[in-house]
Coordinates of C-alpha atoms and ligand atoms in Angstrom, one line a residue:
X1 CA 26.5 -1.5 -2.2
X2 CA 24.5 -4.0 0.0
X3 CA 21.2 -3.6 -2.0
X4 CA 21.8 -6.6 -4.3
X5 CA 22.6 -8.9 -1.3
X6 CA 19.7 -7.7 0.8
X7 CA 17.4 -8.0 -2.2
X8 CA 18.5 -11.5 -3.0
X9 CA 18.0 -12.6 0.6
X10 CA 14.4 -11.4 0.7
X11 CA 13.4 -12.3 -2.8
X12 CA 12.4 -16.0 -2.2
X13 CA 10.3 -15.2 0.8
X14 CA 6.6 -15.8 -0.1
X15 CA 7.3 -16.2 -3.8
X16 CA 5.2 -18.8 -5.6
X17 CA 7.1 -21.4 -7.7
X18 CA 4.7 -21.2 -10.7
X19 CA 4.6 -17.6 -11.8
X20 CA 6.8 -15.8 -9.2
X21 CA 3.9 -14.0 -7.7
X22 CA 4.0 -13.1 -3.9
X23 CA 1.7 -14.3 -1.2
X24 CA 2.7 -12.4 2.0
X25 CA -0.4 -11.9 4.2
X26 CA -0.1 -10.2 7.6
X27 CA 0.6 -12.4 10.6
X28 CA 0.7 -15.5 8.3
X29 CA 3.7 -17.7 7.1
X30 CA 5.6 -15.7 4.5
X31 CA 4.9 -12.3 6.0
X32 CA 6.2 -13.6 9.4
X33 CA 9.3 -14.9 7.6
X34 CA 9.7 -11.5 5.9
X35 CA 9.4 -9.7 9.2
X36 CA 12.0 -12.1 10.7
X37 CA 14.3 -11.4 7.8
X38 CA 14.0 -7.6 8.4
X39 CA 14.6 -8.0 12.1
X40 CA 17.7 -10.0 11.5
X41 CA 19.1 -7.8 8.8
X42 CA 18.5 -4.7 10.9
X43 CA 19.9 -6.2 14.1
X44 CA 23.1 -7.3 12.4
X45 CA 23.5 -3.6 11.4
X46 CA 23.3 -2.6 15.0
X47 CA 19.9 -1.1 14.7
X48 CA 17.5 -1.3 17.7
X49 CA 14.4 -3.2 16.4
X50 CA 11.2 -2.6 18.2
X51 CA 7.6 -3.6 17.6
X52 CA 5.0 -0.9 18.2
X53 CA 1.6 -1.5 19.8
X54 CA 0.1 -2.1 16.3
X55 CA 2.7 -4.6 15.2
X56 CA 4.6 -2.2 12.9
X57 CA 8.4 -2.8 13.1
X58 CA 10.8 0.1 13.7
X59 CA 14.6 -0.3 13.4
X60 CA 16.3 2.6 15.1
X61 CA 19.7 4.1 14.2
X62 CA 20.2 6.3 17.3
X63 CA 17.9 6.6 20.4
X64 CA 14.2 6.7 19.8
X65 CA 12.9 10.2 20.6
X66 CA 11.6 13.5 19.2
X67 CA 13.2 15.0 16.1
X68 CA 13.7 11.7 14.4
X69 CA 13.6 11.0 10.7
X70 CA 11.6 8.0 9.6
X71 CA 11.6 6.0 6.4
X72 CA 10.5 2.5 5.3
X73 CA 7.5 0.9 3.7
X74 CA 5.7 -2.6 3.9
X75 CA 6.5 -6.3 3.3
X76 CA 3.0 -7.6 2.8
X77 CA 1.6 -8.2 -0.7
X78 CA -1.6 -8.3 -2.6
X79 CA -2.5 -11.9 -3.7
X80 CA 0.0 -12.9 -6.2
X81 CA 1.7 -9.5 -6.1
X82 CA 5.0 -8.2 -7.4
X83 CA 8.4 -8.3 -5.7
X84 CA 8.9 -4.5 -5.5
X85 CA 5.7 -3.0 -4.1
X86 CA 6.8 -2.4 -0.5
X87 CA 10.0 -4.4 -0.3
X88 CA 11.9 -1.9 -2.4
X89 CA 11.3 0.7 0.2
X90 CA 12.3 -1.6 3.1
X91 CA 15.4 -3.1 1.5
X92 CA 16.2 0.3 0.1
X93 CA 16.1 1.9 3.5
X94 CA 18.5 -0.7 5.0
X95 CA 20.8 -0.3 2.0
X96 CA 20.7 3.4 2.4
X97 CA 21.9 3.1 6.0
X98 CA 24.8 1.0 4.7
X99 CA 25.4 3.6 2.0
X100 CA 25.5 6.4 4.5
X101 CA 27.9 4.5 6.8
X102 CA 30.1 3.7 3.8
X103 CA 30.3 7.5 3.2
X104 CA 31.5 8.0 6.8
X105 CA 28.2 9.8 7.6
X106 CA 27.1 10.0 11.2
X107 CA 23.6 11.4 11.7
X108 CA 22.8 14.4 13.9
X109 CA 19.3 12.9 14.5
X110 CA 17.9 9.4 15.0
X111 CA 16.6 7.4 12.0
X112 CA 13.7 4.9 12.2
X113 CA 13.3 2.4 9.5
X114 CA 9.7 1.2 9.5
X115 CA 7.8 -1.8 8.3
X116 CA 4.0 -1.2 8.4
X117 CA 1.6 -4.1 8.8
X118 CA -1.3 -4.8 6.4
X119 CA -0.5 -2.0 3.9
X120 CA -2.3 -3.9 1.1
X121 CA -5.3 -5.0 3.2
X122 CA -4.7 -8.3 1.4
X123 CA -5.9 -10.4 4.3
X124 CA -8.1 -8.3 6.5
X125 CA -9.5 -5.9 3.8
X126 CA -8.5 -2.5 5.1
X127 CA -5.3 -1.1 3.4
X128 CA -2.7 0.8 5.4
X129 CA -4.1 -0.7 8.6
X130 CA -0.9 -0.4 10.5
X131 CA -0.4 3.3 9.7
X132 CA -4.2 4.0 10.2
X133 CA -4.1 2.4 13.6
X134 CA -0.9 4.3 14.6
X135 CA -2.4 7.6 13.6
X136 CA -5.8 7.0 15.1
X137 CA -7.4 6.6 11.6
X138 CA -9.5 3.5 12.5
X139 CA -11.4 2.4 15.6
X140 CA -9.2 -0.3 17.3
X141 CA -12.4 -2.3 18.1
X142 CA -13.3 -2.3 14.4
X143 CA -9.8 -3.4 13.5
X144 CA -9.8 -6.2 16.1
X145 CA -12.9 -7.6 14.5
X146 CA -11.8 -7.5 10.9
X147 CA -11.8 -11.0 9.4
X148 CA -9.9 -12.8 6.7
X149 CA -11.5 -15.2 4.2
X150 CA -11.4 -18.0 6.7
X151 CA -13.2 -15.9 9.4
X152 CA -10.0 -15.4 11.5
X153 CA -10.1 -12.0 13.2
X154 CA -7.2 -9.5 13.3
X155 CA -7.2 -10.0 17.0
X156 CA -6.9 -13.7 16.8
X157 CA -4.2 -13.6 14.1
X158 CA -2.2 -10.9 16.0
X159 CA -2.4 -12.9 19.2
X160 CA -1.3 -16.0 17.4
X161 CA 1.7 -14.0 16.3
X162 CA 2.5 -13.4 19.9
X163 CA 1.3 -9.7 20.1
X164 CA -1.4 -8.2 22.2
X165 CA -4.5 -7.1 20.2
X166 CA -5.9 -5.3 23.2
X167 CA -3.1 -2.8 22.9
X168 CA -3.7 -1.6 19.4
X169 CA -4.7 1.9 18.6
X170 CA -3.4 5.5 18.2
X171 CA 0.3 5.9 19.1
X172 CA 0.8 9.6 19.4
X173 CA 4.1 9.2 21.4
X174 CA 5.6 7.2 18.4
X175 CA 4.2 9.4 15.6
X176 CA 5.1 12.5 17.6
X177 CA 8.8 11.4 17.4
X178 CA 8.9 11.8 13.6
X179 CA 9.8 15.1 12.1
X180 CA 9.5 13.7 8.6
X181 CA 8.7 10.5 6.8
X182 CA 10.1 9.5 3.4
X183 CA 9.0 6.4 1.6
X184 CA 10.9 4.8 -1.4
X185 CA 8.5 2.9 -3.6
X186 CA 8.5 1.3 -7.1
X187 CA 6.6 3.5 -9.5
X188 CA 3.2 1.9 -10.3
X189 CA 2.9 3.4 -13.7
X190 CA 5.1 4.3 -16.7
X191 CA 5.7 8.1 -16.1
X192 CA 9.4 7.5 -15.6
X193 CA 9.8 4.6 -18.0
X194 CA 10.5 6.7 -21.1
X195 CA 12.6 9.4 -19.3
X196 CA 16.3 9.5 -18.4
X197 CA 15.2 9.6 -14.7
X198 CA 15.6 6.4 -12.6
X199 CA 14.0 8.3 -9.7
X200 CA 11.0 10.6 -9.5
X201 CA 9.3 12.5 -6.6
X202 CA 5.6 12.1 -5.5
X203 CA 3.3 15.1 -5.6
X204 CA 0.0 13.7 -4.5
X205 CA -2.2 10.6 -4.0
X206 CA -5.6 10.5 -5.5
X207 CA -8.6 10.2 -3.2
X208 CA -9.7 6.6 -3.3
X209 CA -11.6 3.9 -1.4
X210 CA -13.1 0.5 -1.2
X211 CA -16.8 -0.2 -0.9
X212 CA -18.4 -3.6 -0.1
X213 CA -21.6 -4.5 -2.0
X214 CA -23.8 -7.3 -0.7
X215 CA -26.5 -8.5 -3.2
X216 CA -28.9 -10.8 -1.4
X217 CA -31.1 -12.9 -3.8
X218 CA -32.9 -16.2 -3.4
X219 CA -31.1 -19.6 -3.8
X220 CA -32.8 -21.9 -6.3
X221 CA -32.3 -24.5 -8.9
X222 CA -30.4 -23.3 -12.0
X223 CA -32.2 -25.8 -14.2
X224 CA -35.8 -25.7 -13.0
X225 CA -36.5 -22.2 -11.8
X226 CA -38.3 -20.1 -14.4
X227 CA -36.6 -16.7 -15.3
X228 CA -39.5 -14.7 -14.0
X229 CA -39.4 -16.6 -10.7
X230 CA -35.7 -15.7 -10.0
X231 CA -34.0 -13.3 -7.7
X232 CA -30.5 -13.9 -9.0
X233 CA -27.9 -11.6 -7.4
X234 CA -25.4 -12.2 -10.1
X235 CA -27.3 -10.1 -12.6
X236 CA -27.3 -6.8 -10.6
X237 CA -23.6 -7.4 -9.9
X238 CA -23.0 -7.8 -13.7
X239 CA -24.8 -4.5 -14.3
X240 CA -22.9 -2.8 -11.6
X241 CA -19.5 -3.9 -12.9
X242 CA -20.3 -2.5 -16.3
X243 CA -21.7 0.7 -14.8
X244 CA -18.5 1.2 -12.8
X245 CA -16.4 1.0 -16.0
X246 CA -18.6 3.4 -17.9
X247 CA -18.5 5.9 -15.0
X248 CA -14.8 5.6 -14.7
X249 CA -14.5 6.4 -18.4
X250 CA -16.9 9.3 -18.0
X251 CA -15.0 10.9 -15.1
X252 CA -11.5 9.9 -16.2
X253 CA -11.3 7.9 -13.0
X254 CA -10.5 4.3 -12.0
X255 CA -13.2 1.8 -10.9
X256 CA -12.6 -1.9 -10.5
X257 CA -14.5 -4.8 -9.2
X258 CA -11.8 -7.5 -8.8
X259 CA -13.0 -9.5 -5.8
X260 CA -16.3 -11.3 -5.3
X261 CA -17.6 -14.0 -3.1
X262 CA -20.5 -16.1 -4.4
X263 CA -22.6 -18.1 -2.0
X264 CA -23.0 -21.1 -2.3
X265 CA -20.8 -20.9 -5.5
X266 CA -22.3 -24.0 -7.2
X267 CA -22.6 -24.4 -10.9
X268 CA -26.2 -25.4 -10.8
X269 CA -27.4 -23.3 -7.9
X270 CA -28.7 -19.7 -8.2
X271 CA -26.7 -17.8 -5.5
X272 CA -28.4 -16.6 -2.4
X273 CA -25.7 -13.9 -1.9
X274 CA -23.0 -12.3 -3.9
X275 CA -20.5 -10.0 -2.1
X276 CA -18.3 -7.8 -4.3
X277 CA -15.9 -5.0 -3.6
X278 CA -15.6 -1.7 -5.6
X279 CA -12.2 -0.1 -5.7
X280 CA -12.6 3.5 -6.9
X281 CA -10.1 6.3 -7.4
X282 CA -10.1 9.7 -9.0
X283 CA -7.9 12.8 -9.4
X284 CA -10.3 14.8 -7.1
X285 CA -13.0 14.2 -4.6
X286 CA -15.8 15.4 -6.8
X287 CA -15.0 13.0 -9.5
X288 CA -14.6 10.2 -7.0
X289 CA -18.0 11.0 -5.5
X290 CA -19.6 11.1 -8.9
X291 CA -18.2 7.6 -9.7
X292 CA -19.2 6.1 -6.4
X293 CA -22.6 7.7 -6.3
X294 CA -23.2 6.6 -9.9
X295 CA -22.2 3.0 -9.1
X296 CA -24.5 3.0 -6.0
X297 CA -27.4 4.2 -8.1
X298 CA -26.8 1.6 -10.8
X299 CA -26.5 -1.1 -8.3
X300 CA -29.7 -0.1 -6.5
X301 CA -31.6 0.1 -9.7
X302 CA -30.4 -3.3 -11.0
X303 CA -31.0 -4.9 -7.6
X304 CA -34.6 -3.6 -7.6
X305 CA -35.1 -4.8 -11.2
X306 CA -34.1 -8.3 -10.1
X307 CA -35.9 -8.5 -6.8
X308 CA -32.5 -8.5 -5.0
X309 CA -31.7 -6.7 -1.8
X310 CA -28.5 -4.5 -1.7
X311 CA -26.3 -3.3 1.1
X312 CA -23.3 -1.1 0.4
X313 CA -20.7 -0.2 3.0
X314 CA -17.5 1.9 2.7
X315 CA -14.7 -0.2 4.1
X316 CA -11.9 2.3 3.7
X317 CA -11.7 5.8 2.2
X318 CA -8.7 8.0 1.8
X319 CA -8.9 11.8 0.9
X320 CA -6.6 13.5 -1.5
X321 CA -3.1 13.6 -0.2
X322 CA -1.0 16.6 -1.2
X323 CA 2.6 15.9 0.0
X324 CA 4.5 18.7 1.7
X325 CA 5.5 21.0 -1.1
X326 CA 8.7 22.1 0.7
X327 CA 9.7 18.5 1.2
X328 CA 8.7 17.6 -2.4
X329 CA 10.8 20.4 -3.8
X330 CA 13.7 19.8 -1.4
X331 CA 13.8 16.1 -2.5
X332 CA 13.6 17.0 -6.2
X333 CA 16.6 19.3 -5.8
X334 CA 18.6 16.5 -4.1
X335 CA 17.6 13.9 -6.7
X336 CA 18.5 16.4 -9.5
X337 CA 22.1 16.6 -8.3
X338 CA 22.6 13.0 -9.5
X339 CA 21.2 13.4 -13.0
X340 CA 22.6 15.3 -16.0
X341 CA 21.0 18.6 -17.0
X342 CA 20.1 17.0 -20.3
X343 CA 17.7 14.7 -18.5
X344 CA 15.4 17.6 -17.8
X345 CA 13.7 18.3 -14.5
X346 CA 13.1 15.5 -12.0
X347 CA 9.5 14.2 -12.7
X348 CA 7.0 15.2 -9.9
X349 CA 4.3 12.5 -10.1
X350 CA 0.7 12.1 -8.8
X351 CA -0.4 8.6 -8.2
X352 CA -3.6 6.6 -7.8
X353 CA -1.9 4.2 -5.4
X354 CA -2.3 4.5 -1.7
X355 CA 0.6 4.4 0.7
X356 CA 1.4 4.5 4.4
X357 CA 3.1 7.8 3.6
X358 CA -0.3 9.1 2.5
X359 CA -1.9 8.1 5.8
X360 CA 1.0 9.6 7.8
X361 CA 0.9 12.9 5.8
X362 CA -2.0 14.2 7.9
X363 CA 0.3 13.9 11.0
X364 CA 3.9 14.2 9.8
X365 CA 5.5 16.0 6.8
X366 CA 5.9 13.2 4.3
X367 CA 7.4 12.6 0.9
X368 CA 7.9 9.8 -1.5
X369 CA 10.6 8.8 -4.0
X370 CA 9.6 6.6 -6.9
X371 CA 11.9 4.2 -8.7
X372 CA 11.4 3.7 -12.5
X373 CA 9.3 0.7 -13.5
X374 CA 9.8 -0.1 -17.2
X375 CA 6.7 -2.3 -17.3
X376 CA 4.5 0.2 -15.3
X377 CA 2.8 -2.9 -14.0
X378 CA 2.2 -3.5 -10.3
X379 CA 0.1 -5.8 -8.1
X380 CA 1.3 -8.5 -10.5
X381 CA 4.4 -10.8 -10.9
X382 CA 5.3 -8.6 -13.9
X383 CA 6.1 -5.6 -11.7
X384 CA 9.7 -4.7 -12.3
X385 CA 12.6 -2.3 -11.6
X386 CA 16.0 -2.8 -13.1
X387 CA 18.7 -3.5 -10.4
X388 CA 20.6 -0.4 -11.6
X389 CA 17.5 1.7 -10.9
X390 CA 17.0 0.1 -7.6
X391 CA 20.5 1.1 -6.7
X392 CA 19.9 4.6 -7.9
X393 CA 16.8 4.7 -5.6
X394 CA 19.0 3.7 -2.7
X395 CA 21.5 6.4 -3.5
X396 CA 18.7 9.0 -3.8
X397 CA 17.2 7.9 -0.5
X398 CA 20.7 8.0 1.1
X399 CA 21.2 11.5 -0.3
X400 CA 17.8 12.6 1.1
X401 CA 18.4 11.0 4.5
X402 CA 21.9 12.6 4.7
X403 CA 20.2 16.0 4.2
X404 CA 17.4 15.3 6.6
X405 CA 19.6 13.7 9.3
X406 CA 22.0 16.6 9.3
X407 CA 21.6 19.6 11.6
X408 CA 20.8 22.8 9.7
X409 CA 23.8 24.3 8.1
X410 CA 25.9 21.1 8.2
X411 CA 27.7 20.7 4.9
X412 CA 29.6 17.3 5.1
Ligands
HGY501 O1 -4.2 -0.2 -3.2 C1 -3.2 0.5 -3.2 O2 -3.2 1.6 -3.8 C2 -2.0 0.2 -2.4 O3 -1.3 -0.7 -3.1 N1 -2.3 -0.4 -1.1
MN502 MN1 0.4 -2.1 -3.4
MN503 MN1 3.0 -0.3 -1.6

């Protein structure tokens, strides 16, 4: 199986020498190298590699056109991310093509292996940007104006990569070609870890989103300004972070403030502005709304108490995704064929993690296969999948693609 070779080739791209974390940010160095690696690996397999109007890559086995099956994932990472989140689905898809060919399989329909841009939103702040653009889920003008930490816009970075930012936007002709999309992904949790199942099937994605909070205070001297004279934005932020945690506990949800920009960020200068991002997720929309509304109320109250102005903006929101039940059950049946009865039923798993498959699911029947992650950790260098389970994921994806790429009634 070619999985190990493909995996070893991609592994060093964007990997930091100190703790093995990944730094692959869309249109920048390592991500560009990873895209080049994909293009080369696909081309040597005789796949026809095309870049769509939004910069997503598609490697075609068969002529592009209606009735196609699509698979793939992403190659960009969160800052200091893990090796598997995204790449497992891209490497796995190429290895699955090799696996199908080694079985002598010839597809009755075309297959497109996709690499979506900016799935993590790690550079420009909006996750699944490539799939949101392709499905008309974000205003192209807004996307063009998104900026990274250095103030570079999506348009500037995309143009520097040799693509035309004026062409971005909904791509119904492309999306309309796909009858189905299946994404292979490392599990971002431990639901499979203690089972005899190397592969599980996704059931749903929690509603979730990102909100930017700007606390505007008054810059002043840390050593001479009396407490009653201060408008220190750090204090309402501190209250808000603790409120988010309490609300997450109350609603059995997830709420995290993991990114903040402090201006001017000097040890002895009370900040003029603190910008922070809330990542909130919950099993249902009502619980999510309760958490987000509660955080907003707490932030408003704390800002008022400290004479600080507050602006809150939703940067990306994703509703509950319920994957196609037919596809979910069809995949579970196919995966079950490879595991002993004694293992019990194939786990069908909800997740709090967003994916391009989730964005596509409003337009194309989609499904996801998860590969066991013994650590359960993700978005960290500690993310892990045993090579044997990675290969089991490839076999499962190949089995699924063999089924989906075969005309109804075909048995070989
Ligand atoms: O944030 C997420 O859930 C995904 O990794 N983009
Ligand atoms: Mn991720
Ligand atoms: Mn991912």
